[in-house]
Tab-separated table of C-alpha atoms and ligand atoms in Angstrom:
chain	number	residue	atom	x	y	z
P	1	MET	CA	18.413	-14.613	-0.291
P	2	SER	CA	14.675	-14.498	-1.090
P	3	PHE	CA	12.696	-11.225	-1.232
P	4	GLY	CA	10.934	-12.173	2.028
P	5	ALA	CA	14.210	-12.888	3.853
P	6	LYS	CA	15.782	-9.610	2.651
P	7	TYR	CA	12.651	-7.675	3.649
P	8	LYS	CA	12.648	-9.233	7.115
P	9	LYS	CA	16.308	-8.332	7.602
P	10	ILE	CA	15.699	-4.692	6.581
P	11	THR	CA	12.693	-4.292	8.892
P	12	GLN	CA	14.533	-5.784	11.880
P	13	ILE	CA	15.639	-2.327	13.117
P	14	ILE	CA	12.030	-1.178	13.480
P	15	LYS	CA	10.726	-4.450	14.909
P	16	ASP	CA	9.510	-2.755	18.113
P	17	ASP	CA	7.466	-0.256	16.064
P	18	LEU	CA	5.967	-3.127	14.085
P	19	THR	CA	5.178	-5.145	17.227
P	20	ARG	CA	3.371	-2.116	18.650
P	21	LEU	CA	1.440	-1.714	15.400
P	22	GLU	CA	0.314	-5.366	15.549
P	23	GLU	CA	-0.876	-4.863	19.142
P	24	GLU	CA	-2.873	-1.787	18.110
P	25	LEU	CA	-4.455	-3.668	15.216
P	26	LYS	CA	-5.323	-6.634	17.447
P	27	SER	CA	-7.033	-4.312	19.916
P	28	GLU	CA	-9.519	-3.283	17.213
P	29	ILE	CA	-10.877	-6.782	16.617
P	30	ASN	CA	-14.129	-6.594	18.545
P	31	LEU	CA	-16.819	-6.160	15.919
P	32	TYR	CA	-19.069	-9.248	16.322
P	33	PRO	CA	-18.676	-12.715	17.881
P	34	GLN	CA	-19.104	-14.660	14.616
P	35	LEU	CA	-16.684	-12.377	12.767
P	36	ASN	CA	-13.828	-11.722	15.162
P	37	GLU	CA	-11.809	-14.857	14.440
P	38	VAL	CA	-11.954	-14.454	10.660
P	39	LEU	CA	-11.223	-10.734	10.889
P	40	SER	CA	-8.295	-11.458	13.172
P	41	GLY	CA	-6.925	-13.903	10.577
P	42	PHE	CA	-7.251	-11.222	7.909
P	43	LEU	CA	-6.170	-8.108	9.792
P	44	THR	CA	-3.234	-9.507	11.708
P	45	SER	CA	-1.859	-12.092	9.294
P	46	GLU	CA	0.522	-12.215	6.328
P	47	SER	CA	1.030	-8.587	5.458
P	48	LYS	CA	4.251	-6.759	4.711
P	49	ARG	CA	2.886	-3.627	6.466
P	50	ILE	CA	4.796	-1.808	3.740
P	51	ARG	CA	3.095	1.556	4.366
P	52	ALA	CA	3.994	1.517	8.061
P	53	VAL	CA	7.492	0.157	7.380
P	54	THR	CA	8.364	2.992	4.979
P	55	ALA	CA	6.779	5.568	7.293
P	56	PHE	CA	8.654	4.388	10.417
P	57	LEU	CA	11.958	4.164	8.501
P	58	TYR	CA	11.478	7.609	6.902
P	59	LEU	CA	10.432	9.181	10.196
P	60	ARG	CA	13.353	7.709	12.141
P	61	ALA	CA	15.787	8.493	9.307
P	62	SER	CA	14.584	12.115	9.619
P	63	GLY	CA	15.516	12.116	13.302
P	64	TYR	CA	12.072	11.634	14.861
P	65	GLU	CA	10.984	9.005	17.381
P	66	PRO	CA	7.440	7.609	16.915
P	67	ASP	CA	5.036	8.416	19.757
P	68	GLU	CA	1.452	7.402	20.620
P	69	ARG	CA	-0.014	9.616	17.858
P	70	GLN	CA	2.306	8.139	15.235
P	71	TYR	CA	1.101	4.644	16.141
P	72	ASN	CA	-2.485	5.876	15.855
P	73	LEU	CA	-1.777	7.244	12.381
P	74	GLN	CA	-0.082	4.074	11.118
P	75	THR	CA	-2.848	1.940	12.639
P	76	ALA	CA	-5.449	4.077	10.827
P	77	VAL	CA	-3.565	3.738	7.527
P	78	GLU	CA	-3.254	-0.055	7.828
P	79	ILE	CA	-6.943	-0.311	8.718
P	80	ILE	CA	-7.992	1.836	5.731
P	81	HIS	CA	-5.798	-0.314	3.491
P	82	SER	CA	-7.439	-3.475	4.880
P	83	ALA	CA	-10.948	-1.997	4.463
P	84	SER	CA	-10.157	-1.157	0.848
P	85	LEU	CA	-9.011	-4.739	0.234
P	86	LEU	CA	-12.258	-6.146	1.696
P	87	HIS	CA	-14.232	-3.964	-0.711
P	88	ASP	CA	-11.803	-4.640	-3.555
P	89	ASP	CA	-12.277	-8.399	-3.195
P	90	VAL	CA	-16.035	-7.922	-3.546
P	91	ILE	CA	-15.492	-5.775	-6.665
P	92	ASP	CA	-12.979	-8.248	-8.158
P	93	GLU	CA	-14.917	-11.333	-6.957
P	94	CYS	CA	-11.666	-12.559	-5.485
P	95	ASP	CA	-11.519	-15.661	-3.312
P	96	ILE	CA	-8.035	-15.605	-1.752
P	97	ARG	CA	-6.535	-12.730	0.264
P	98	ARG	CA	-3.342	-12.730	2.323
P	99	GLY	CA	-3.007	-16.470	1.752
P	100	LYS	CA	-6.451	-17.267	3.187
P	101	THR	CA	-10.015	-17.594	1.915
P	102	ALA	CA	-11.242	-14.018	1.356
P	103	LEU	CA	-13.917	-12.733	3.758
P	104	ASN	CA	-16.428	-12.368	0.904
P	105	LYS	CA	-16.064	-16.123	0.363
P	106	VAL	CA	-15.891	-17.222	4.021
P	107	PHE	CA	-19.186	-15.301	4.450
P	108	ASN	CA	-20.580	-13.270	1.569
P	109	ASN	CA	-20.403	-9.841	-0.110
P	110	LYS	CA	-22.760	-8.244	2.410
P	111	ILE	CA	-20.582	-9.177	5.370
P	112	ALA	CA	-17.377	-8.194	3.552
P	113	ILE	CA	-18.783	-4.740	2.714
P	114	LEU	CA	-20.092	-4.197	6.229
P	115	THR	CA	-16.778	-5.280	7.747
P	116	GLY	CA	-14.980	-2.816	5.449
P	117	ASP	CA	-17.377	-0.058	6.565
P	118	TYR	CA	-16.803	-0.975	10.207
P	119	LEU	CA	-13.021	-0.804	9.728
P	120	LEU	CA	-13.313	2.553	7.989
P	121	ALA	CA	-15.190	3.937	11.006
P	122	THR	CA	-12.505	2.491	13.286
P	123	ALA	CA	-9.829	4.267	11.258
P	124	LEU	CA	-11.776	7.544	11.541
P	125	ASP	CA	-11.736	7.155	15.291
P	126	ARG	CA	-7.957	6.729	15.262
P	127	LEU	CA	-7.539	9.776	13.004
P	128	ASN	CA	-9.776	11.799	15.292
P	129	LYS	CA	-7.333	11.070	18.147
P	130	LEU	CA	-4.626	12.968	16.225
P	131	SER	CA	-6.577	16.265	16.456
P	132	THR	CA	-4.862	17.307	13.230
P	133	PRO	CA	-7.484	18.414	10.672
P	134	GLU	CA	-4.804	18.669	7.957
P	135	ILE	CA	-4.124	14.918	8.171
P	136	THR	CA	-7.818	14.000	8.421
P	137	ALA	CA	-8.491	16.084	5.285
P	138	LEU	CA	-5.561	14.492	3.437
P	139	CYS	CA	-6.875	11.065	4.383
P	140	ALA	CA	-10.448	11.842	3.299
P	141	GLU	CA	-9.271	13.103	-0.087
P	142	THR	CA	-7.022	10.051	-0.451
P	143	VAL	CA	-9.950	7.642	0.066
P	144	ARG	CA	-11.979	9.626	-2.493
P	145	GLU	CA	-9.044	9.342	-4.900
P	146	MET	CA	-8.827	5.575	-4.270
P	147	CYS	CA	-12.481	5.336	-5.320
P	148	ARG	CA	-11.804	7.505	-8.413
P	149	GLY	CA	-8.953	5.157	-9.351
P	150	GLU	CA	-11.359	2.206	-9.052
P	151	PHE	CA	-14.005	4.078	-11.109
P	152	PHE	CA	-11.437	4.719	-13.843
P	153	GLN	CA	-10.438	1.054	-13.876
P	154	TYR	CA	-14.059	-0.118	-14.017
P	155	PHE	CA	-15.123	2.217	-16.817
P	156	ASN	CA	-12.018	1.415	-18.884
P	157	LEU	CA	-11.944	-2.382	-18.585
P	158	GLY	CA	-10.659	-3.970	-21.774
P	159	LYS	CA	-9.062	-0.725	-23.033
P	160	ILE	CA	-5.314	-0.064	-23.059
P	161	PRO	CA	-4.838	3.271	-21.241
P	162	THR	CA	-2.054	5.771	-21.951
P	163	ILE	CA	0.962	5.624	-19.639
P	164	GLU	CA	-0.173	8.952	-18.124
P	165	GLN	CA	-3.617	7.498	-17.324
P	166	TYR	CA	-1.986	4.384	-15.850
P	167	LEU	CA	0.324	6.463	-13.629
P	168	LYS	CA	-2.566	8.658	-12.498
P	169	LYS	CA	-4.657	5.577	-11.599
P	170	THR	CA	-1.662	4.103	-9.750
P	171	GLU	CA	-1.218	7.293	-7.746
P	172	GLN	CA	-4.933	7.332	-6.915
P	173	LYS	CA	-5.338	3.635	-6.029
P	174	THR	CA	-2.053	2.979	-4.270
P	175	ALA	CA	0.420	5.839	-3.844
P	176	GLY	CA	-1.969	8.225	-2.066
P	177	LEU	CA	-2.171	6.054	1.042
P	178	PHE	CA	1.637	5.945	1.204
P	179	ARG	CA	1.534	9.748	1.256
P	180	VAL	CA	-0.864	9.690	4.208
P	181	ALA	CA	1.501	7.287	6.019
P	182	ILE	CA	4.790	9.084	5.295
P	183	ASP	CA	3.881	12.749	4.731
P	184	GLY	CA	1.302	12.413	7.524
P	185	ALA	CA	3.966	11.037	9.887
P	186	MET	CA	6.272	13.962	9.113
P	187	LYS	CA	3.473	16.512	9.560
P	188	LEU	CA	2.573	14.916	12.917
P	189	SER	CA	6.185	15.149	14.036
P	190	GLY	CA	5.950	18.925	13.555
P	191	SER	CA	8.208	19.021	10.525
P	192	LEU	CA	7.419	22.217	8.627
P	193	ASN	CA	8.545	21.319	5.120
P	194	THR	CA	7.211	17.894	4.193
P	195	GLN	CA	7.428	18.279	0.389
P	196	ASP	CA	10.325	15.795	0.118
P	197	ALA	CA	8.372	13.304	2.240
P	198	ALA	CA	5.307	13.708	0.009
P	199	ASP	CA	7.413	13.294	-3.171
P	200	PHE	CA	9.166	10.269	-1.692
P	201	ALA	CA	5.860	8.702	-0.626
P	202	LEU	CA	4.163	9.145	-3.996
P	203	ALA	CA	7.228	7.774	-5.791
P	204	PHE	CA	7.452	4.816	-3.395
P	205	GLY	CA	3.747	3.944	-3.692
P	206	THR	CA	3.894	4.206	-7.482
P	207	ALA	CA	7.055	2.104	-7.726
P	208	PHE	CA	5.587	-0.484	-5.350
P	209	GLN	CA	2.485	-0.829	-7.576
P	210	ILE	CA	4.557	-0.952	-10.795
P	211	ARG	CA	6.557	-3.801	-9.242
P	212	ASP	CA	3.314	-5.563	-8.310
P	213	ASP	CA	2.020	-5.157	-11.863
P	214	LEU	CA	5.274	-6.562	-13.258
P	215	LEU	CA	4.963	-9.588	-10.985
P	216	ASN	CA	1.341	-10.008	-12.086
P	217	ILE	CA	2.565	-10.369	-15.693
P	218	THR	CA	5.638	-12.501	-15.030
P	219	GLU	CA	3.702	-14.825	-12.704
P	220	SER	CA	0.498	-14.645	-14.734
P	221	SER	CA	0.519	-18.340	-15.699
P	222	ARG	CA	0.456	-19.291	-11.990
P	223	LEU	CA	-2.389	-16.885	-11.046
P	224	LYS	CA	-6.068	-17.695	-10.759
P	225	PRO	CA	-8.151	-15.981	-13.499
P	226	SER	CA	-9.639	-13.545	-10.955
P	227	LYS	CA	-6.127	-12.375	-9.936
P	228	ASN	CA	-4.797	-12.181	-13.475
P	229	ASP	CA	-5.009	-8.554	-14.696
P	230	LEU	CA	-4.570	-9.545	-18.351
P	231	LEU	CA	-7.503	-11.967	-18.230
P	232	CYS	CA	-9.609	-9.377	-16.356
P	233	GLY	CA	-9.024	-6.743	-19.063
P	234	ILE	CA	-6.876	-4.545	-16.799
P	235	TYR	CA	-3.864	-3.387	-18.786
P	236	ASN	CA	-0.819	-2.173	-16.893
P	237	ALA	CA	2.598	-0.731	-17.806
P	238	PRO	CA	4.050	-3.820	-19.587
P	239	VAL	CA	1.008	-4.020	-21.921
P	240	ILE	CA	0.929	-0.231	-22.421
P	241	PHE	CA	4.608	-0.146	-23.409
P	242	SER	CA	4.149	-3.149	-25.723
P	243	GLY	CA	1.000	-1.702	-27.285
P	244	SER	CA	-0.641	-5.134	-27.224
P	245	THR	CA	-1.391	-8.051	-24.924
P	246	SER	CA	0.931	-10.437	-26.742
P	247	ASN	CA	4.707	-10.328	-26.943
P	248	LEU	CA	5.293	-8.427	-23.723
P	249	ALA	CA	9.091	-8.821	-23.545
P	250	GLU	CA	9.844	-5.249	-24.658
P	251	GLY	CA	7.080	-3.845	-22.419
P	252	ILE	CA	8.502	-5.724	-19.434
P	253	GLU	CA	11.982	-4.277	-20.029
P	254	LYS	CA	10.603	-0.739	-20.381
P	255	THR	CA	8.537	-1.188	-17.211
P	256	LYS	CA	11.677	-2.286	-15.316
P	257	ASN	CA	13.385	0.917	-16.545
P	258	LEU	CA	10.419	3.008	-15.386
P	259	LEU	CA	10.559	1.328	-11.972
P	260	ASN	CA	14.301	1.946	-11.755
P	261	ASN	CA	13.775	5.651	-12.555
P	262	TYR	CA	11.480	5.931	-9.532
P	263	VAL	CA	14.092	4.153	-7.397
P	264	ILE	CA	16.795	6.596	-8.580
P	265	LYS	CA	14.534	9.574	-7.822
P	266	MET	CA	13.933	8.243	-4.281
P	267	LEU	CA	17.641	7.532	-3.718
P	268	CYS	CA	18.316	11.213	-4.601
P	269	LEU	CA	15.630	12.332	-2.129
P	270	THR	CA	17.126	10.193	0.656
P	271	ASP	CA	20.596	11.688	-0.049
P	272	LYS	CA	19.374	14.733	1.879
P	273	LEU	CA	18.814	12.697	5.076
P	274	LYS	CA	21.565	12.511	7.694
P	275	ASP	CA	23.474	9.212	7.693
P	276	SER	CA	21.964	6.667	10.084
P	277	GLN	CA	21.066	2.979	10.255
P	278	TYR	CA	17.491	3.972	9.304
P	279	LYS	CA	18.639	5.797	6.177
P	280	THR	CA	20.694	2.738	5.207
P	281	ALA	CA	17.673	0.479	5.737
P	282	LEU	CA	15.455	2.818	3.708
P	283	ARG	CA	17.924	2.712	0.829
P	284	GLU	CA	18.139	-1.089	1.039
P	285	LEU	CA	14.344	-1.164	0.832
P	286	LEU	CA	14.517	0.996	-2.308
P	287	GLU	CA	17.020	-1.378	-3.907
P	288	LEU	CA	14.674	-4.249	-3.080
P	289	LEU	CA	11.929	-2.684	-5.233
P	290	ASN	CA	14.099	-3.470	-8.261
P	291	ASP	CA	14.250	-7.143	-7.183
P	292	VAL	CA	11.713	-8.418	-9.718
O	1	FPP	C1	-6.228	-3.520	-4.790
O	1	FPP	O1	-6.078	-3.419	-6.166
O	1	FPP	C2	-7.072	-2.388	-4.313
O	1	FPP	C3	-6.679	-1.126	-4.069
O	1	FPP	C4	-5.252	-0.714	-4.172
O	1	FPP	C5	-7.627	-0.045	-3.645
O	1	FPP	C6	-9.099	-0.382	-3.691
O	1	FPP	C7	-9.909	0.827	-3.345
O	1	FPP	C8	-11.230	0.835	-3.089
O	1	FPP	C9	-12.037	-0.408	-3.122
O	1	FPP	C10	-11.911	2.130	-2.764
O	1	FPP	C11	-11.617	2.613	-1.343
O	1	FPP	C12	-12.383	1.861	-0.317
O	1	FPP	C13	-12.185	1.966	1.034
O	1	FPP	C14	-13.069	1.200	1.954
O	1	FPP	C15	-11.131	2.787	1.657
O	1	FPP	P1	-5.925	-4.666	-7.123
O	1	FPP	O2	-7.258	-5.323	-7.320
O	1	FPP	O3	-5.251	-4.146	-8.335
O	1	FPP	O4	-4.912	-5.598	-6.340
O	1	FPP	P2	-5.100	-7.056	-5.724
O	1	FPP	O5	-4.505	-7.984	-6.727
O	1	FPP	O6	-4.305	-7.026	-4.447
O	1	FPP	O7	-6.548	-7.294	-5.493
O	2	MG	MG1	-8.254	-6.868	-6.463
């Protein structure tokens, strides 16, 4: 079975949550007549919704039922993620996103940046509806960290970072938003100790990015130059472990081990959850991370 087919099967048990999320996202597409159709194609198309999927599975596996505020939180997270991609495609001069021409190419950089800003404001509105300053503050710091991760990447182009620097950048750019989705969901549910959720979220976001970086290397010959990290001077775990940009076989193996260590850590964290179909699905999702 392909990755996509396995993923679809796992997410089947939260399909109603995901349908609701899509409806919420659709309801936010009202920014400007000339832009709505393209934004709709971008915001509500080909996306795994991985942040929301892990959050809904974790929340339900912890015995909580999502309510209106949970949908607001996951909508805000997906919108922030989308806004960051609009800006990222301007930074990376990328021309394809989610299988379609990127907004910066359908229009131009100005429109892509403004649309990202508009989405960010929309997400703030959703966060405001939660009336939970702790989550708003976590989210604000996470967006600042995403920018710091981008700054680090920009000012270190062409240099091989240490593994510690790479993991820090990965936590800043990617894992932080998973923490908002998962730890935020648990905080909203009233759960008092959310340390396990935060640890799980950071590990999941990091593992997800490591997997993405592995795919970027193994599929590098099929990627356009602008999507190819090696050609762009962005050096990830396989290059760091190899110590050079050639002969990556050993680096790839070590990166797979690193990824597996995160999966093992998360499996241990989920051991503490009561048995349920959601816990089983969460663990299947973890196993799928190793499918690379
Ligand atoms: C994709 O990385 C981009 C990110 C994970 C985050 C980008 C963050 C910002 C632009 C700053 C925050 C901005 C806002 C509006 C919240 P990638 O280029 O490695 O992956 P890709 O191959 O999918 O482009
Ligand atoms: Mg990019």
